[in-house]
Amino acid sequence: MAFGSFENSGSSQPMAEINTTPLVDVMLVLLVIFIITAPLFHEALPIDLPRVDASRLDDPPQVLSVAIDAAGDVFIDGQAVERSEMAARFVAINAGGGQPELHLRADRGTRYERVTEVLADAQRAGLVKIAFVTEPTP
């Protein structure tokens, strides 16, 4: 029995390449089977859940916007503040009830030292939810 060709060249060596056609056929059949059966996996079971009279809490968190410009000036909710006043405002806002979120925006040219001063004052006032706001790259 000859492998590889119908010629009688006298070479009796078997073909060395792997025949990938059956493998591709099996993969295509499996792909079609999964495409057909995948929507059937999403069928939900009917479950009778208990009913309760609880109200939803829709209190949005209080957001405190802090911005630092390139000169190092600090703005809280759009108003310029000094460093001594900033710490007192952080304490007053945190004492108002709830846990406010501090959204910090700093100019690219702002000194790192100024940013750490603001973060340290916020930490001393008890603000723990701090987010850094950035601009997406175009």
Coordinates of N, CA and C in Angstrom, one line a residue:
M1 N 0.8 -1.2 0.0 CA 0.0 0.0 0.0 C 0.9 1.2 0.0
A2 N 0.7 2.1 -0.9 CA 1.5 3.3 -1.0 C 0.8 4.5 -0.4
F3 N 1.6 5.4 0.2 CA 1.1 6.6 0.9 C 1.5 7.8 0.2
G4 N 0.6 8.8 -0.1 CA 1.0 10.1 -0.6 C 0.8 10.3 -2.0
S5 N 0.9 9.3 -2.9 CA 0.8 9.6 -4.3 C 0.4 8.3 -5.1
F6 N 0.0 8.5 -6.3 CA -0.3 7.3 -7.1 C 0.8 7.0 -8.1
E7 N 1.9 7.6 -8.0 CA 3.1 7.3 -8.8 C 3.9 6.1 -8.3
N8 N 4.4 5.4 -9.2 CA 5.3 4.3 -8.8 C 6.8 4.8 -8.9
S9 N 7.2 5.7 -8.0 CA 8.5 6.2 -8.1 C 9.6 5.4 -7.4
G10 N 9.2 4.3 -6.8 CA 10.1 3.5 -6.1 C 10.4 3.9 -4.7
S11 N 9.9 5.0 -4.3 CA 10.1 5.5 -2.9 C 9.0 4.9 -2.0
S12 N 9.4 4.2 -1.0 CA 8.4 3.6 -0.2 C 8.3 4.2 1.2
Q13 N 8.7 5.5 1.3 CA 8.6 6.2 2.6 C 7.2 6.7 2.8
P14 N 6.8 6.6 4.1 CA 5.4 7.2 4.3 C 5.4 8.7 4.3
M15 N 4.3 9.3 4.2 CA 4.1 10.8 4.2 C 4.4 11.3 5.6
A16 N 5.1 12.4 5.7 CA 5.5 12.9 7.1 C 4.6 14.0 7.6
E17 N 3.8 14.6 6.7 CA 3.0 15.7 7.2 C 1.7 15.2 7.9
I18 N 1.3 16.0 8.9 CA 0.0 15.6 9.6 C -1.2 16.1 8.8
N19 N -2.1 15.2 8.6 CA -3.3 15.6 7.9 C -4.3 16.3 8.8
T20 N -4.4 17.6 8.6 CA -5.2 18.5 9.5 C -6.7 18.6 9.1
T21 N -7.1 18.0 8.0 CA -8.4 18.2 7.5 C -9.4 17.5 8.4
P22 N -9.2 16.3 9.0 CA -10.2 15.8 9.9 C -10.3 16.6 11.2
L23 N -9.2 17.2 11.6 CA -9.2 18.1 12.8 C -10.1 19.3 12.6
V24 N -9.9 19.9 11.4 CA -10.7 21.1 11.1 C -12.2 20.8 11.0
D25 N -12.5 19.6 10.4 CA -13.9 19.2 10.3 C -14.5 19.0 11.6
V26 N -13.8 18.4 12.6 CA -14.3 18.1 13.9 C -14.5 19.5 14.6
M27 N -13.6 20.4 14.5 CA -13.7 21.7 15.1 C -14.9 22.5 14.6
L28 N -15.1 22.4 13.3 CA -16.3 23.1 12.7 C -17.6 22.5 13.2
V29 N -17.7 21.2 13.3 CA -18.9 20.6 13.8 C -19.1 21.0 15.2
L30 N -18.1 21.0 16.1 CA -18.3 21.4 17.4 C -18.7 22.8 17.5
L31 N -18.1 23.7 16.7 CA -18.5 25.1 16.7 C -20.0 25.3 16.4
V32 N -20.5 24.5 15.4 CA -21.9 24.6 15.0 C -22.8 24.1 16.2
I33 N -22.4 23.0 16.8 CA -23.1 22.5 17.9 C -23.2 23.5 19.1
F34 N -22.1 24.1 19.4 CA -22.1 25.1 20.5 C -22.9 26.4 20.1
I35 N -22.9 26.8 18.9 CA -23.7 27.9 18.5 C -25.2 27.6 18.6
I36 N -25.6 26.4 18.3 CA -27.0 26.0 18.3 C -27.4 25.8 19.8
T37 N -26.6 25.2 20.6 CA -27.0 24.9 22.0 C -26.8 26.0 23.0
A38 N -25.9 27.0 22.7 CA -25.6 28.0 23.7 C -26.8 28.8 24.1
P39 N -27.8 29.2 23.3 CA -29.0 29.9 23.8 C -29.8 29.1 24.7
L40 N -29.7 27.8 24.7 CA -30.5 27.0 25.6 C -30.0 27.0 27.0
F41 N -28.7 27.4 27.2 CA -28.2 27.4 28.6 C -28.7 28.6 29.4
H42 N -29.2 29.6 28.7 CA -29.7 30.8 29.4 C -31.1 30.7 29.9
E43 N -31.7 29.6 29.8 CA -33.1 29.5 30.2 C -33.1 29.5 31.8
A44 N -33.9 30.4 32.3 CA -34.0 30.7 33.7 C -35.0 29.7 34.4
L45 N -34.8 29.4 35.6 CA -35.7 28.6 36.4 C -36.7 29.5 37.1
P46 N -38.0 29.1 37.0 CA -39.0 29.9 37.7 C -38.8 29.7 39.3
I47 N -38.5 30.8 40.0 CA -38.3 30.7 41.4 C -39.3 31.7 42.1
D48 N -40.0 31.3 43.0 CA -41.0 32.1 43.7 C -40.2 32.8 44.9
L49 N -39.8 34.0 44.8 CA -39.0 34.7 45.8 C -39.9 35.3 46.8
P50 N -39.5 35.4 48.1 CA -40.3 36.1 49.1 C -40.4 37.6 48.9
R51 N -41.6 38.1 49.3 CA -41.8 39.5 49.1 C -41.6 40.2 50.5
V52 N -41.0 41.4 50.5 CA -40.7 42.1 51.7 C -41.1 43.6 51.4
D53 N -41.3 44.3 52.5 CA -41.7 45.7 52.5 C -40.5 46.6 52.9
A54 N -39.4 46.5 52.2 CA -38.2 47.3 52.5 C -38.1 48.4 51.4
S55 N -37.7 49.5 51.9 CA -37.5 50.7 51.0 C -36.1 50.7 50.5
R56 N -35.9 51.2 49.3 CA -34.6 51.3 48.7 C -33.9 52.6 49.2
L57 N -32.7 52.5 49.4 CA -31.9 53.7 49.8 C -31.3 54.3 48.5
D58 N -31.8 55.5 48.2 CA -31.3 56.1 47.0 C -30.6 57.4 47.3
D59 N -29.9 57.4 48.4 CA -29.1 58.6 48.8 C -27.8 58.6 48.0
P60 N -27.7 59.6 47.1 CA -26.4 59.7 46.4 C -25.3 60.2 47.4
P61 N -24.1 59.7 47.2 CA -23.1 60.2 48.1 C -22.8 61.7 47.9
Q62 N -22.4 62.4 49.0 CA -22.1 63.8 48.9 C -20.7 63.8 48.2
V63 N -20.5 64.6 47.2 CA -19.3 64.7 46.4 C -18.6 66.1 46.7
L64 N -17.4 66.1 47.1 CA -16.6 67.3 47.4 C -15.6 67.4 46.3
S65 N -15.7 68.4 45.5 CA -14.8 68.6 44.4 C -13.6 69.5 44.8
V66 N -12.4 69.0 44.8 CA -11.2 69.8 45.1 C -10.3 69.8 43.9
A67 N -9.9 71.0 43.5 CA -9.1 71.2 42.3 C -7.8 72.0 42.8
I68 N -6.7 71.6 42.2 CA -5.4 72.3 42.4 C -4.9 72.8 41.1
D69 N -4.7 74.1 40.9 CA -4.2 74.6 39.6 C -2.6 74.5 39.6
A70 N -2.0 74.9 38.5 CA -0.6 74.8 38.3 C 0.2 75.7 39.3
A71 N -0.4 76.8 39.8 CA 0.3 77.6 40.8 C 0.2 77.1 42.2
G72 N -0.6 76.0 42.4 CA -0.7 75.4 43.7 C -1.9 75.9 44.5
D73 N -2.8 76.8 43.9 CA -4.0 77.3 44.6 C -5.0 76.2 44.6
V74 N -5.7 76.1 45.8 CA -6.7 75.0 46.0 C -8.1 75.6 45.9
F75 N -9.0 74.9 45.2 CA -10.3 75.3 45.1 C -11.2 74.2 45.6
I76 N -12.1 74.5 46.5 CA -13.1 73.5 47.0 C -14.5 73.9 46.5
D77 N -15.0 73.1 45.7 CA -16.3 73.3 45.0 C -16.3 74.7 44.3
G78 N -15.2 75.0 43.6 CA -15.1 76.2 42.8 C -14.7 77.4 43.6
Q79 N -14.5 77.4 44.9 CA -14.1 78.5 45.7 C -12.7 78.4 46.1
A80 N -11.9 79.4 45.9 CA -10.5 79.4 46.4 C -10.4 79.4 47.9
V81 N -9.5 78.6 48.4 CA -9.3 78.5 49.9 C -7.8 78.5 50.2
E82 N -7.5 79.0 51.4 CA -6.1 78.9 51.9 C -5.9 77.5 52.6
R83 N -4.7 77.2 52.9 CA -4.4 75.9 53.5 C -5.0 75.8 54.9
S84 N -5.0 76.8 55.7 CA -5.5 76.7 57.1 C -7.1 76.6 57.0
E85 N -7.7 77.3 56.1 CA -9.1 77.2 55.9 C -9.5 75.9 55.3
M86 N -8.7 75.3 54.4 CA -9.0 74.0 53.8 C -9.2 72.9 54.8
A87 N -8.3 72.8 55.8 CA -8.4 71.8 56.8 C -9.6 71.9 57.6
A88 N -10.0 73.2 58.0 CA -11.2 73.4 58.7 C -12.5 73.1 57.9
R89 N -12.4 73.4 56.6 CA -13.6 73.0 55.8 C -13.7 71.5 55.6
F90 N -12.6 70.8 55.5 CA -12.7 69.3 55.5 C -13.3 68.8 56.7
V91 N -12.9 69.3 57.9 CA -13.5 68.8 59.2 C -15.0 69.1 59.2
A92 N -15.4 70.3 58.8 CA -16.8 70.7 58.9 C -17.6 69.9 57.9
I93 N -17.1 69.6 56.7 CA -17.9 68.8 55.8 C -18.0 67.3 56.3
N94 N -16.9 66.8 56.9 CA -17.0 65.4 57.4 C -17.9 65.3 58.6
A95 N -18.0 66.4 59.4 CA -18.9 66.4 60.6 C -20.3 66.5 60.2
G96 N -20.6 66.9 59.0 CA -22.0 67.2 58.6 C -22.8 65.9 58.4
G97 N -22.3 64.8 58.6 CA -23.1 63.5 58.5 C -22.8 62.8 57.2
G98 N -22.7 61.5 57.2 CA -22.4 60.7 56.0 C -20.9 60.7 55.8
Q99 N -20.5 60.0 54.8 CA -19.1 60.0 54.4 C -19.0 60.6 53.0
P100 N -18.6 61.8 52.9 CA -18.5 62.4 51.5 C -17.3 61.8 50.7
E101 N -17.5 61.9 49.4 CA -16.4 61.4 48.5 C -15.6 62.7 48.1
L102 N -14.3 62.6 48.1 CA -13.5 63.7 47.7 C -13.0 63.4 46.3
H103 N -13.3 64.2 45.3 CA -12.8 64.1 44.0 C -11.7 65.1 43.7
L104 N -10.5 64.6 43.6 CA -9.4 65.5 43.5 C -8.9 65.6 42.0
R105 N -8.8 66.9 41.6 CA -8.3 67.2 40.2 C -7.1 68.1 40.4
A106 N -6.0 67.7 39.8 CA -4.7 68.4 40.0 C -4.2 68.7 38.6
D107 N -3.7 69.9 38.4 CA -3.1 70.3 37.1 C -1.9 69.5 36.9
R108 N -1.5 69.3 35.6 CA -0.3 68.5 35.3 C 0.9 69.1 35.9
G109 N 1.0 70.4 35.9 CA 2.1 71.1 36.4 C 2.2 71.3 37.9
T110 N 1.2 70.8 38.7 CA 1.1 71.0 40.1 C 2.3 70.2 40.8
R111 N 2.9 70.8 41.8 CA 3.9 70.1 42.5 C 3.3 69.0 43.3
Y112 N 4.0 67.9 43.4 CA 3.5 66.7 44.1 C 3.4 67.1 45.6
E113 N 4.2 67.9 46.1 CA 4.1 68.3 47.5 C 2.8 68.9 47.9
R114 N 2.3 69.7 47.0 CA 1.0 70.4 47.2 C -0.2 69.4 47.2
V115 N -0.1 68.4 46.3 CA -1.1 67.3 46.3 C -1.1 66.5 47.6
T116 N 0.1 66.2 48.1 CA 0.2 65.4 49.3 C -0.3 66.2 50.5
E117 N -0.1 67.6 50.5 CA -0.6 68.4 51.6 C -2.2 68.3 51.6
V118 N -2.8 68.4 50.5 CA -4.3 68.3 50.4 C -4.7 66.9 50.9
L119 N -4.0 65.9 50.4 CA -4.4 64.5 50.9 C -4.2 64.3 52.4
A120 N -3.1 64.9 52.9 CA -2.9 64.8 54.3 C -4.0 65.5 55.2
D121 N -4.3 66.7 54.7 CA -5.4 67.4 55.4 C -6.7 66.6 55.3
A122 N -7.0 66.0 54.2 CA -8.3 65.3 54.1 C -8.2 64.0 55.0
Q123 N -7.1 63.4 55.1 CA -7.0 62.2 55.9 C -7.1 62.6 57.4
R124 N -6.5 63.7 57.8 CA -6.7 64.2 59.2 C -8.1 64.5 59.5
A125 N -8.9 65.0 58.5 CA -10.3 65.3 58.8 C -11.2 64.1 58.8
G126 N -10.6 62.9 58.4 CA -11.4 61.7 58.4 C -12.0 61.3 57.1
L127 N -11.6 62.0 56.0 CA -12.1 61.7 54.7 C -11.3 60.5 54.2
V128 N -12.0 59.4 53.9 CA -11.3 58.2 53.4 C -11.7 57.8 52.0
K129 N -12.8 58.3 51.4 CA -13.1 58.0 50.1 C -12.6 59.1 49.2
I130 N -11.5 58.9 48.5 CA -10.8 59.9 47.7 C -10.6 59.3 46.3
A131 N -11.0 60.1 45.3 CA -10.9 59.7 43.9 C -10.1 60.7 43.2
F132 N -9.2 60.2 42.3 CA -8.4 61.1 41.5 C -9.1 61.2 40.1
V133 N -9.4 62.4 39.7 CA -10.1 62.7 38.4 C -9.1 63.0 37.4
T134 N -9.1 62.3 36.2 CA -8.2 62.6 35.2 C -9.0 62.8 33.9
E135 N -8.3 63.3 32.9 CA -8.9 63.5 31.5 C -8.4 62.3 30.7
P136 N -9.4 61.7 29.9 CA -9.0 60.6 29.0 C -8.1 61.1 27.9
T137 N -7.2 60.3 27.5 CA -6.3 60.6 26.3 C -7.1 60.6 25.0
P138 N -6.9 61.5 24.2 CA -7.7 61.5 22.9 C -7.2 60.5 22.0

